[in-house]
C-alpha atoms as a printed R data frame, in Angstrom:
   type eleno elety resid chain resno       x       y        z
1  ATOM     1    CA   UNK     A     1 -12.441 -56.966 -114.299
2  ATOM     2    CA   UNK     A     2 -11.058 -53.434 -114.122
3  ATOM     3    CA   UNK     A     3 -12.869 -51.258 -111.602
4  ATOM     4    CA   UNK     A     4 -13.943 -48.802 -114.301
5  ATOM     5    CA   UNK     A     5 -16.240 -51.529 -115.703
6  ATOM     6    CA   UNK     A     6 -17.827 -52.540 -112.383
7  ATOM     7    CA   UNK     A     7 -21.582 -52.135 -112.017
8  ATOM     8    CA   UNK     A     8 -22.320 -52.072 -115.746
9  ATOM     9    CA   UNK     A     9 -23.800 -55.576 -115.970
10 ATOM    10    CA   UNK     A    10 -20.885 -56.980 -117.973
11 ATOM    11    CA   UNK     A    11 -20.290 -59.893 -115.589
12 ATOM    12    CA   UNK     A    12 -23.971 -60.824 -115.591
13 ATOM    13    CA   UNK     A    13 -24.166 -60.647 -119.390
14 ATOM    14    CA   UNK     A    14 -20.954 -62.648 -119.823
15 ATOM    15    CA   UNK     A    15 -22.245 -65.361 -117.493
16 ATOM    16    CA   UNK     A    16 -25.590 -65.411 -119.328
17 ATOM    17    CA   UNK     A    17 -23.802 -65.869 -122.666
18 ATOM    18    CA   UNK     A    18 -21.630 -68.705 -121.313
19 ATOM    19    CA   UNK     A    19 -24.658 -70.444 -119.769
20 ATOM    20    CA   UNK     A    20 -26.502 -70.255 -123.088
21 ATOM    21    CA   UNK     A    21 -23.461 -71.537 -124.981
22 ATOM    22    CA   UNK     A    22 -22.957 -74.454 -122.583
23 ATOM    23    CA   UNK     A    23 -26.616 -75.361 -122.712
24 ATOM    24    CA   UNK     A    24 -26.859 -75.326 -126.503
25 ATOM    25    CA   UNK     A    25 -23.410 -76.603 -127.464
26 ATOM    26    CA   UNK     A    26 -22.859 -79.265 -124.807
27 ATOM    27    CA   UNK     A    27 -26.444 -80.018 -123.707
28 ATOM    28    CA   UNK     A    28 -25.496 -79.321 -120.098
29 ATOM    29    CA   UNK     A    29 -28.149 -80.248 -117.567
30 ATOM    30    CA   UNK     A    30 -26.766 -78.111 -114.756
31 ATOM    31    CA   UNK     A    31 -23.964 -75.713 -113.972
32 ATOM    32    CA   UNK     A    32 -22.252 -75.263 -110.614
33 ATOM    33    CA   UNK     A    33 -20.790 -71.881 -109.698
34 ATOM    34    CA   UNK     A    34 -18.710 -70.933 -106.676
35 ATOM    35    CA   UNK     A    35 -17.294 -67.807 -105.092
36 ATOM    36    CA   UNK     A    36 -15.768 -66.798 -101.795
37 ATOM    37    CA   UNK     A    37 -18.123 -65.549  -99.107
38 ATOM    38    CA   UNK     A    38 -16.714 -62.041  -99.432
39 ATOM    39    CA   UNK     A    39 -17.113 -61.807 -103.208
40 ATOM    40    CA   UNK     A    40 -20.489 -60.063 -103.273
41 ATOM    41    CA   UNK     A    41 -20.244 -59.134 -106.976
42 ATOM    42    CA   UNK     A    42 -19.773 -62.758 -108.091
43 ATOM    43    CA   UNK     A    43 -22.579 -63.917 -105.804
44 ATOM    44    CA   UNK     A    44 -24.855 -61.284 -107.358
45 ATOM    45    CA   UNK     A    45 -23.909 -62.410 -110.894
46 ATOM    46    CA   UNK     A    46 -24.808 -66.010 -110.054
47 ATOM    47    CA   UNK     A    47 -28.126 -65.047 -108.449
48 ATOM    48    CA   UNK     A    48 -29.015 -62.694 -111.325
49 ATOM    49    CA   UNK     A    49 -28.531 -65.627 -113.706
50 ATOM    50    CA   UNK     A    50 -30.922 -67.936 -111.877
51 ATOM    51    CA   UNK     A    51 -28.469 -69.870 -109.725
52 ATOM    52    CA   UNK     A    52 -29.641 -71.103 -106.322
53 ATOM    53    CA   UNK     A    53 -27.461 -71.429 -103.235
54 ATOM    54    CA   UNK     A    54 -26.734 -75.074 -102.389
55 ATOM    55    CA   UNK     A    55 -24.022 -75.077  -99.711
56 ATOM    56    CA   UNK     A    56 -21.104 -73.397  -98.008
57 ATOM    57    CA   UNK     A    57 -17.703 -75.035  -97.634
58 ATOM    58    CA   UNK     A    58 -15.742 -73.548  -94.761
59 ATOM    59    CA   UNK     A    59 -11.933 -73.569  -94.974
60 ATOM    60    CA   UNK     A    60 -12.130 -74.425  -98.686
61 ATOM    61    CA   UNK     A    61  -8.654 -73.067  -99.400
62 ATOM    62    CA   UNK     A    62  -5.878 -71.006  -97.871
63 ATOM    63    CA   UNK     A    63  -3.962 -68.096  -99.292
64 ATOM    64    CA   UNK     A    64  -1.263 -66.185  -97.445
65 ATOM    65    CA   UNK     A    65  -2.150 -67.919  -94.170
66 ATOM    66    CA   UNK     A    66  -5.812 -66.884  -94.457
67 ATOM    67    CA   UNK     A    67  -8.584 -69.445  -94.772
68 ATOM    68    CA   UNK     A    68 -11.489 -68.840  -97.152
69 ATOM    69    CA   UNK     A    69 -14.982 -70.300  -97.346
70 ATOM    70    CA   UNK     A    70 -16.702 -70.972 -100.660
71 ATOM    71    CA   UNK     A    71 -20.370 -70.591 -101.514
72 ATOM    72    CA   UNK     A    72 -21.686 -73.059 -104.096
73 ATOM    73    CA   UNK     A    73 -24.603 -72.318 -106.400
74 ATOM    74    CA   UNK     A    74 -26.415 -74.476 -108.941
75 ATOM    75    CA   UNK     A    75 -28.459 -73.749 -112.037
76 ATOM    76    CA   UNK     A    76 -30.505 -76.558 -113.589
77 ATOM    77    CA   UNK     A    77 -30.820 -76.154 -117.355
78 ATOM    78    CA   UNK     A    78 -32.751 -79.207 -118.537
79 ATOM    79    CA   UNK     A    79 -34.772 -81.994 -116.995
């Protein structure tokens, strides 16, 4: 997302819309989200949409000789 749109709640609202669509259209029971440990904005979007942290995967992938960890979050939609 372009920096000029940061902090306006657009990511949170987009995620909320996609969660609602997935729940209603596909009867999803849960959704898993992931982001790198340094991606604070994505982590905040997941938490603001009711996701709960489930685990961290160290050395999940490499890019330009750097290793990145991923944080995994889960949101249960139906029982």
